[in-house]
PDB file of C-alpha atoms in Angstrom:
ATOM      1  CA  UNK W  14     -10.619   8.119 -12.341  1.00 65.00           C
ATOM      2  CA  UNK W  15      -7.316   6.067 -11.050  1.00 81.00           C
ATOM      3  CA  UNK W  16      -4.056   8.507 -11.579  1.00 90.00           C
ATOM      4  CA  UNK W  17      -1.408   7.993 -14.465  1.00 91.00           C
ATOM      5  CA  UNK W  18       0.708   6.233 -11.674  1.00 93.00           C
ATOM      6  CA  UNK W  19      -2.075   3.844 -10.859  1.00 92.00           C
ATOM      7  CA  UNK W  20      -2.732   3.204 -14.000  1.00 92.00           C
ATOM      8  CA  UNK W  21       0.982   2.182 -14.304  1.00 94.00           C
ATOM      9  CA  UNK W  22       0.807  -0.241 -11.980  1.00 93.00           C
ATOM     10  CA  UNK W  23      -2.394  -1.516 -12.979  1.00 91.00           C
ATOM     11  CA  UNK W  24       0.038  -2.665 -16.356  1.00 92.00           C
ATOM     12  CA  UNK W  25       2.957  -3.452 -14.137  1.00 92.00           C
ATOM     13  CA  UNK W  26       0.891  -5.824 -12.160  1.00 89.00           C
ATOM     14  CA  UNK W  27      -1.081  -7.159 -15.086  1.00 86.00           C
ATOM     15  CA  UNK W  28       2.251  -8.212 -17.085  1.00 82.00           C
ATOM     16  CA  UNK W  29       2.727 -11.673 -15.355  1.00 77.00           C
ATOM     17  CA  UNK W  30       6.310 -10.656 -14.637  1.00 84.00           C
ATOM     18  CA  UNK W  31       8.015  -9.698 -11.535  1.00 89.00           C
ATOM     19  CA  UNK W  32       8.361  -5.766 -10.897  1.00 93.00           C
ATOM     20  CA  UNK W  33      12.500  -6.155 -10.970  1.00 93.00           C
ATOM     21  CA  UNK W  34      11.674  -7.785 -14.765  1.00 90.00           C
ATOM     22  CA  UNK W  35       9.514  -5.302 -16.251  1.00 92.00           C
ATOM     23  CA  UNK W  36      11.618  -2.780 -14.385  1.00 94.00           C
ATOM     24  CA  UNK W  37      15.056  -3.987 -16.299  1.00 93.00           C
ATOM     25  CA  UNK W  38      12.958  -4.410 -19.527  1.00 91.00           C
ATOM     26  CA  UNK W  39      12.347  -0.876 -19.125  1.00 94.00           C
ATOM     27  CA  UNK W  40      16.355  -0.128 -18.425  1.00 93.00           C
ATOM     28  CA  UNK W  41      15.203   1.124 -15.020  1.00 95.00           C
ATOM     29  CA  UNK W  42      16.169   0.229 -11.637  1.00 95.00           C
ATOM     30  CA  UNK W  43      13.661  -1.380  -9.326  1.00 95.00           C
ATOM     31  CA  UNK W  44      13.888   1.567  -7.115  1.00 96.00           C
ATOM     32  CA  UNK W  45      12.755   4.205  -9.827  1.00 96.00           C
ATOM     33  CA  UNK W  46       9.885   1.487 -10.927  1.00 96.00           C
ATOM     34  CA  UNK W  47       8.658   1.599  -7.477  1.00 95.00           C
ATOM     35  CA  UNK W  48       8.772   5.599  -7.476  1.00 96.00           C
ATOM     36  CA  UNK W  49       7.238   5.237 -10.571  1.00 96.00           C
ATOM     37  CA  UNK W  50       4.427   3.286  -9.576  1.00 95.00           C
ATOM     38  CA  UNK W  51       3.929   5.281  -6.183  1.00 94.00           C
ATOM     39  CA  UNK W  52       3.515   8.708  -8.477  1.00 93.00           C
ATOM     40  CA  UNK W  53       6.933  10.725  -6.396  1.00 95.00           C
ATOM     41  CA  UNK W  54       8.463  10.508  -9.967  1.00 94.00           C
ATOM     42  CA  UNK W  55       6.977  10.700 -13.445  1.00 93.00           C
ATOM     43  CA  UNK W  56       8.488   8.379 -15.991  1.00 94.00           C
ATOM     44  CA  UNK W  57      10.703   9.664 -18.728  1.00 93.00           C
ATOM     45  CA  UNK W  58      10.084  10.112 -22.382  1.00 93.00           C
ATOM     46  CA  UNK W  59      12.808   7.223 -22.997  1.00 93.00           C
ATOM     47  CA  UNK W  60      10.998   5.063 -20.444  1.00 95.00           C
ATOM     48  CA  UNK W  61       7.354   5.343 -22.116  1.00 94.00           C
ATOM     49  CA  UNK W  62       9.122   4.903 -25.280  1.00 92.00           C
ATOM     50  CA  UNK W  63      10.105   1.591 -24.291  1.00 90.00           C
ATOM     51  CA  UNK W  64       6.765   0.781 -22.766  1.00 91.00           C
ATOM     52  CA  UNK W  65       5.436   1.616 -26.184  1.00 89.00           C
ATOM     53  CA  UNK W  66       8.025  -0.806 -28.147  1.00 86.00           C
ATOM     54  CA  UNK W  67       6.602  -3.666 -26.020  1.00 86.00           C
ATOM     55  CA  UNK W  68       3.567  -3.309 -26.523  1.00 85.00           C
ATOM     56  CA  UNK W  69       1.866  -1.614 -23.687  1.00 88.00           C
ATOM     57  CA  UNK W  70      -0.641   0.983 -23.850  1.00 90.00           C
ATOM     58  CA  UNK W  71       1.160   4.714 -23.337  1.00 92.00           C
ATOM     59  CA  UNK W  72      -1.889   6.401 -24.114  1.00 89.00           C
ATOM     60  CA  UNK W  73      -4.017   4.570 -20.848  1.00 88.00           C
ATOM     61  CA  UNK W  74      -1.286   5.683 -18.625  1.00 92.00           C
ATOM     62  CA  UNK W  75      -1.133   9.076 -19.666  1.00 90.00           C
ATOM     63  CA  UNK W  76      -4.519   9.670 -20.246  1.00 85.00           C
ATOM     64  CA  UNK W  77      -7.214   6.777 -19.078  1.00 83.00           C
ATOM     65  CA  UNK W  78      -8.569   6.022 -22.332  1.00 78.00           C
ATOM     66  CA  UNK W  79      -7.588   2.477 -23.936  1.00 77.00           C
ATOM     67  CA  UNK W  80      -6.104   2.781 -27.824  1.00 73.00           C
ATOM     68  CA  UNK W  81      -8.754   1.952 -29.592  1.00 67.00           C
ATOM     69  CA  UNK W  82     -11.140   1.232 -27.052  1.00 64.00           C
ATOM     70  CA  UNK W  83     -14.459   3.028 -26.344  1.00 67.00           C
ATOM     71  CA  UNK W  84     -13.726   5.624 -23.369  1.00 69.00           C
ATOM     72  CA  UNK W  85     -14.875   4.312 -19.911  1.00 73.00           C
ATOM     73  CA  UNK W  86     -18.261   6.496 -18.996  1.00 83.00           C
ATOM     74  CA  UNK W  87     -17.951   8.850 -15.763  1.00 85.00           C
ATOM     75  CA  UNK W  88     -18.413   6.459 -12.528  1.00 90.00           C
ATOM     76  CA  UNK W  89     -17.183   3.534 -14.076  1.00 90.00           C
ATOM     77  CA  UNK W  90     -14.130   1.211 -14.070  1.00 88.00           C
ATOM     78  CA  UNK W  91     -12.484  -1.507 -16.570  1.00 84.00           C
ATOM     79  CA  UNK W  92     -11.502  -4.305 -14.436  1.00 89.00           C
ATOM     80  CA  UNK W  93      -9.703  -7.267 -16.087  1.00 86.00           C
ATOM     81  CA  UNK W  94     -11.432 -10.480 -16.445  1.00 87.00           C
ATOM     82  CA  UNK W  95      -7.970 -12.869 -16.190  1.00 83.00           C
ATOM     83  CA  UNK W  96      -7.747 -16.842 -17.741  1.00 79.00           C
ATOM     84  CA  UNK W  97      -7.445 -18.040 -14.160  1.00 75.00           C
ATOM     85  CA  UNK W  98      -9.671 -20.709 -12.715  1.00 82.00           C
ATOM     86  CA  UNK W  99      -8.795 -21.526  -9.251  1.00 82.00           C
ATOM     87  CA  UNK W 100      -9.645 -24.641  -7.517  1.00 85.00           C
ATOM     88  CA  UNK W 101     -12.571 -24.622  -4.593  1.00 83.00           C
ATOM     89  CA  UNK W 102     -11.883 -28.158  -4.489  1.00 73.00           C
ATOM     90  CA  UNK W 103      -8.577 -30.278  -4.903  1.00 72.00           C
ATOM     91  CA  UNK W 104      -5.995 -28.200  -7.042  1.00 69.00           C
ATOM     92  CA  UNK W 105      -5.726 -26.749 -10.487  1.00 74.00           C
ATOM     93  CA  UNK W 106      -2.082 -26.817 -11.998  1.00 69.00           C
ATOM     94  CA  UNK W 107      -0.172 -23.358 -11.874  1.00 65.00           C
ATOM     95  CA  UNK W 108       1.357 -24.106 -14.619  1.00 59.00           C
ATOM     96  CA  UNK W 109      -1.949 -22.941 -16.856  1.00 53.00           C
ATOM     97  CA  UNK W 110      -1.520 -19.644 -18.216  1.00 55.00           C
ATOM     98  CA  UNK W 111      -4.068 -18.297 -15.886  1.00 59.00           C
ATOM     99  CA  UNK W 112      -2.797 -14.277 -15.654  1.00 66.00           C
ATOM    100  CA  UNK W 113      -3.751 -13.581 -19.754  1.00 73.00           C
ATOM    101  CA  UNK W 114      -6.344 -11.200 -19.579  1.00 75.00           C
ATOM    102  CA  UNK W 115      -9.189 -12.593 -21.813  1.00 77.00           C
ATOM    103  CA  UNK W 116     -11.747  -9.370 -21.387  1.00 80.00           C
ATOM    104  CA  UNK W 117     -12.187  -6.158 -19.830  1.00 80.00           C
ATOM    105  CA  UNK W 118     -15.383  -5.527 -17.485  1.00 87.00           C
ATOM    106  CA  UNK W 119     -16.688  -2.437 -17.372  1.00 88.00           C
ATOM    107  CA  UNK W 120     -18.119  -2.006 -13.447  1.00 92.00           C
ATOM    108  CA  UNK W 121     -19.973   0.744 -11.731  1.00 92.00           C
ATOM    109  CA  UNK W 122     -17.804   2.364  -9.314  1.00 93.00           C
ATOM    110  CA  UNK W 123     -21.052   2.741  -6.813  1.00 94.00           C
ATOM    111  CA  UNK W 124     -21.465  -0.789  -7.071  1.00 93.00           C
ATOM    112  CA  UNK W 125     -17.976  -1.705  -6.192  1.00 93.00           C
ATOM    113  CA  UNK W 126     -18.482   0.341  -3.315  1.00 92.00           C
ATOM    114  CA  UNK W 127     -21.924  -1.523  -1.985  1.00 93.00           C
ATOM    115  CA  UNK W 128     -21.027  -4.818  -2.388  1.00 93.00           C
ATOM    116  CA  UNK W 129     -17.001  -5.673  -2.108  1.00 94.00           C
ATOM    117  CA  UNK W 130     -15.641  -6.068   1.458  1.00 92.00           C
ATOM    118  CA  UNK W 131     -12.438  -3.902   1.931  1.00 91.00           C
ATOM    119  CA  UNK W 132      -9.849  -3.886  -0.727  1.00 92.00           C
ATOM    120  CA  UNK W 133      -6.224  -2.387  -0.907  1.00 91.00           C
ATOM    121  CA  UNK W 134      -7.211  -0.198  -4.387  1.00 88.00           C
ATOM    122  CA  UNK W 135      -9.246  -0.410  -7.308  1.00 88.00           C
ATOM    123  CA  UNK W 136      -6.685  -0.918  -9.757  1.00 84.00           C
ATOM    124  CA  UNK W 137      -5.916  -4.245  -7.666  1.00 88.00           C
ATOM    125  CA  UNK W 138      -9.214  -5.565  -8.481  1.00 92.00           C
ATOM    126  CA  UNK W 139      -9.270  -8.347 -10.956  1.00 92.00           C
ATOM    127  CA  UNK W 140     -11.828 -11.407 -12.292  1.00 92.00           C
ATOM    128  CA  UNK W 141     -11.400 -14.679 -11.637  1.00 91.00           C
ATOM    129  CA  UNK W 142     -13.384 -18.158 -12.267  1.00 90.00           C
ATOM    130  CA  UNK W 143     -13.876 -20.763  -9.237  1.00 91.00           C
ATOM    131  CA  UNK W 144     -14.304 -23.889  -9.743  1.00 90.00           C
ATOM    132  CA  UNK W 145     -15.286 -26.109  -7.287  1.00 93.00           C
ATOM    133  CA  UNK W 146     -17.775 -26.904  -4.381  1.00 93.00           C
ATOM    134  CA  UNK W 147     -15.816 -27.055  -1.533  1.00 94.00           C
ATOM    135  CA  UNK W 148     -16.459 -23.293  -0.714  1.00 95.00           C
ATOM    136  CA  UNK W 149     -20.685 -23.753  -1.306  1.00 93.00           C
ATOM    137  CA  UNK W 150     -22.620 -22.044  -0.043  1.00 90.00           C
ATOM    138  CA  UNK W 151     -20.041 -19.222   0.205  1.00 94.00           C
ATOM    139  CA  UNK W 152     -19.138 -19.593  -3.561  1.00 94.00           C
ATOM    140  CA  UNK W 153     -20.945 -22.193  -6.290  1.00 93.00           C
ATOM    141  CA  UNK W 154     -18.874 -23.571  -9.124  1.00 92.00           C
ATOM    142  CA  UNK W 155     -18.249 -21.952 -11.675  1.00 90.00           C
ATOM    143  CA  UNK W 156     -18.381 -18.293  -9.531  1.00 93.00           C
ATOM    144  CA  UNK W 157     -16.893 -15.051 -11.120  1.00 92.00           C
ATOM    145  CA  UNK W 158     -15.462 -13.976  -8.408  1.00 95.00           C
ATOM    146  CA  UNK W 159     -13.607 -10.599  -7.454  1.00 95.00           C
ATOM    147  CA  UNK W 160      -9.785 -10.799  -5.940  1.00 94.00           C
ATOM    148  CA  UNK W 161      -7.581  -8.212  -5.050  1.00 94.00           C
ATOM    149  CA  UNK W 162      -4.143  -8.811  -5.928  1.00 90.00           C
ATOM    150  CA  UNK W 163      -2.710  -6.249  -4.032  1.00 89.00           C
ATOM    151  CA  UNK W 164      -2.946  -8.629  -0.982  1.00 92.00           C
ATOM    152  CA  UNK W 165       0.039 -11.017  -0.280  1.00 92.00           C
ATOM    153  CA  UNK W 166      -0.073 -11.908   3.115  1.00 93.00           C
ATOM    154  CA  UNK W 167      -2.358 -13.214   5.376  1.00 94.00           C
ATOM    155  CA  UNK W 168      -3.813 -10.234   7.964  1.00 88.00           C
ATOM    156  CA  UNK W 169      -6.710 -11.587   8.983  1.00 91.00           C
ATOM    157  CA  UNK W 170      -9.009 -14.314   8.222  1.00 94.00           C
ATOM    158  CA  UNK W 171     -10.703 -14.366   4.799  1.00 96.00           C
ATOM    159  CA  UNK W 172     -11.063 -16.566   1.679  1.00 96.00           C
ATOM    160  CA  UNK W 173      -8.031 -16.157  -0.587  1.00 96.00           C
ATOM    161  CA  UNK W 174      -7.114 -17.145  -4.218  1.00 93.00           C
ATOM    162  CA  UNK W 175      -3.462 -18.543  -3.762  1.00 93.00           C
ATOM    163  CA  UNK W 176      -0.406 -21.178  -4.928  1.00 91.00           C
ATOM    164  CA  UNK W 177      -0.087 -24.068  -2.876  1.00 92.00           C
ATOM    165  CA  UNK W 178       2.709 -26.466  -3.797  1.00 90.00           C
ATOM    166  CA  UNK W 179       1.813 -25.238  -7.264  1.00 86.00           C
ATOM    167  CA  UNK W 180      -1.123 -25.801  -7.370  1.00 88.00           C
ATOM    168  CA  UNK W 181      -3.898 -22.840  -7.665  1.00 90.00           C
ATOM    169  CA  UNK W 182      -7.166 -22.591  -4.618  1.00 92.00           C
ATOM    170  CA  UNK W 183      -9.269 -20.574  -3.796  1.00 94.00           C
ATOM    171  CA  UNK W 184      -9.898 -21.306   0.452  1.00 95.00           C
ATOM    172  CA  UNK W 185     -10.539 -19.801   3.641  1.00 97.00           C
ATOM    173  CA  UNK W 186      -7.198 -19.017   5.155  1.00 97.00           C
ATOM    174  CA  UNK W 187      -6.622 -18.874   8.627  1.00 96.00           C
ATOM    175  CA  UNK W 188      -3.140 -18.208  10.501  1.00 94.00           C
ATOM    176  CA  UNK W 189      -2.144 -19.829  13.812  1.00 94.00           C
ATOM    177  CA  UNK W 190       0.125 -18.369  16.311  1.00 92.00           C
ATOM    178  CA  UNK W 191       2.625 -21.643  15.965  1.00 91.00           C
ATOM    179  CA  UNK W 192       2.883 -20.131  12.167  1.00 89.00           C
ATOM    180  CA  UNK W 193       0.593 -22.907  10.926  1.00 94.00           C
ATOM    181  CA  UNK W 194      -1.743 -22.065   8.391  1.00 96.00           C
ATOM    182  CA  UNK W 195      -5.753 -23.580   8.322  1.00 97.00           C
ATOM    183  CA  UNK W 196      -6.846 -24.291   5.067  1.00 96.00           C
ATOM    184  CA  UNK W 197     -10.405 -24.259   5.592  1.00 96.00           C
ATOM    185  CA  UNK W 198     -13.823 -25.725   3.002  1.00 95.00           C
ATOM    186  CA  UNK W 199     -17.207 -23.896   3.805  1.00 95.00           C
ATOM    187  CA  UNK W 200     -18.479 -27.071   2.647  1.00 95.00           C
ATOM    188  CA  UNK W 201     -18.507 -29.135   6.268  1.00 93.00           C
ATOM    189  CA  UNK W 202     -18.022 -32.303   4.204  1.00 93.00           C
ATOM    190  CA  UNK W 203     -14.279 -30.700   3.693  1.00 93.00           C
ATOM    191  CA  UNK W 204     -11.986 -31.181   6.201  1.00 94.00           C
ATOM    192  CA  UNK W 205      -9.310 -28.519   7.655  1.00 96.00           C
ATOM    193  CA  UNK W 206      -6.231 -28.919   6.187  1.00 95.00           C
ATOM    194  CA  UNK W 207      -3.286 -27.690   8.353  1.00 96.00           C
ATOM    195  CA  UNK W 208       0.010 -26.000   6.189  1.00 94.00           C
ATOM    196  CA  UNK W 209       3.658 -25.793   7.645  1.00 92.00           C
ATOM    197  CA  UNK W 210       6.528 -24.566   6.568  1.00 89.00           C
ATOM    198  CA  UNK W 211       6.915 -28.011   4.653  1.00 90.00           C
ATOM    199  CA  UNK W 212       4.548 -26.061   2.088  1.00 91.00           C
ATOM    200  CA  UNK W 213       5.176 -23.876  -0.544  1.00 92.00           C
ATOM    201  CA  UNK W 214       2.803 -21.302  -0.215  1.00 93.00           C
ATOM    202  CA  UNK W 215       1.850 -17.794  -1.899  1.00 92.00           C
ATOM    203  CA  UNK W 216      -0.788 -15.593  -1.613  1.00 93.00           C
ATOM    204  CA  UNK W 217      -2.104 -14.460  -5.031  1.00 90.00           C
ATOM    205  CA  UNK W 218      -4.961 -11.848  -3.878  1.00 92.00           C
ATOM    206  CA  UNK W 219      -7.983 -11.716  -1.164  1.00 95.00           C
ATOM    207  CA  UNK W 220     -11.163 -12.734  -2.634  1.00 96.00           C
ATOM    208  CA  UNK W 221     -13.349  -9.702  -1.726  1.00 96.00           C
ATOM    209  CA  UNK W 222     -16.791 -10.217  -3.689  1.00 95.00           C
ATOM    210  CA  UNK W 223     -18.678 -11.940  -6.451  1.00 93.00           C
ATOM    211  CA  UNK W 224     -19.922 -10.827  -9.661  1.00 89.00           C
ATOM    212  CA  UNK W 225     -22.644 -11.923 -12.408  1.00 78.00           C
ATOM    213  CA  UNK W 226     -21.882 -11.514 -15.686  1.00 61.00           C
ATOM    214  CA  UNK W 227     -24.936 -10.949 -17.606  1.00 54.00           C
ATOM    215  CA  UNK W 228     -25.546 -13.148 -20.932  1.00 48.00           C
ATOM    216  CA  UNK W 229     -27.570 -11.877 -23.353  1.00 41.00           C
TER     217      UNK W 229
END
């Protein structure tokens, strides 16, 4: 089970504001949110009060379970299913509401363990739709797909969810030692697209797996 503190940021990150916002919503500075959210400090009672005023969920932080959700079973996770559909193909405006979480996925820990590449930590992990066919047969449209959003920068090769120019992708990333960046299609009838620093680019999360939702 993730600690209170990573359960923290789990909310922090899921609030589709910066960390200095949430942290002055809170009437904290961005130092003592970050302490916060690396568990060397426990919040205050005036801090969680504040969290509870806006409508967060106190009771996950401090204890795991969801208000008024069923409890998670041992060896199990929630991971949030998010509104955004990211383009394997030729942009999707970023100015969609894409970070509203529109369900909760409940995900066998083991699994997560057999079949996602590396990720930076579990509460990182969200669900997100591609749509496209310009990463086939990597991805298919219309994917649900598995990103960690703890990743911001590019450290090695790998397909990426990410803002260019704002627009929303989902590509294989590749950096160049002249700083250039390869935007790169599995599908060969793609072609590389090279980025400079003419582009606006940001790194939303590291695409590190697929998943299949079930329909009854």
């Amino acid at each position: 089970m993730l600690q209170p503190y990573e359960r923290l940021k789990e909310i922090v990150e899921g609030a589709g504001i910066t960390q200095k916002d949430f942290a002055q919503m809170m009437g904290v500075s961005v130092a003592t949110q970050r302490n916060y959210e690396k568990g060397t400090r426990s919040p205050d009672f005036e801090y969680l009060t504040r969290m509870h005023e806006a409508g967060y969920d106190v009771n996950y932080i401090l204890t795991g379970k969801k208000s008024g959700e069923e409890p998670v079973p041992d060896g199990f996770m929630v991971v949030p299913r998010l509104a955004a559909t990211a383009s394997m193909g030729g942009g999707i405006s970023a100015d969609i509401r894409h970070n509203d979480v529109i369900e909760r996925v409940t995900i066998s820990i083991d699994w997560i363990g057999k079949n996602l590449s590396a990720f930076s930590n579990r509460a990182n992990l969200h669900i997100i739709t591609g749509r496209g066919d310009s990463m086939s047969d990597t991805f298919e449209d219309g994917d649900t797909l598995i990103v960690d959003v703890g990743v911001h920068e590019i450290a090695s090769e790998g397909i990426y969810a990410f803002n260019l120019d704002d627009e929303l992708y989902i590509k294989r990333l590749q950096r160049h030692p002249d700083g250039k960046v390869a935007m790169i299609s599995d599908n060969p009838r793609y072609k590389t697209i090279m980025l400079d620093s003419r582009n606006s680019l940001y790194i939303i999360g590291k695409i590190v797996g697929k998943y299949q939702l079930r329909k009854l």
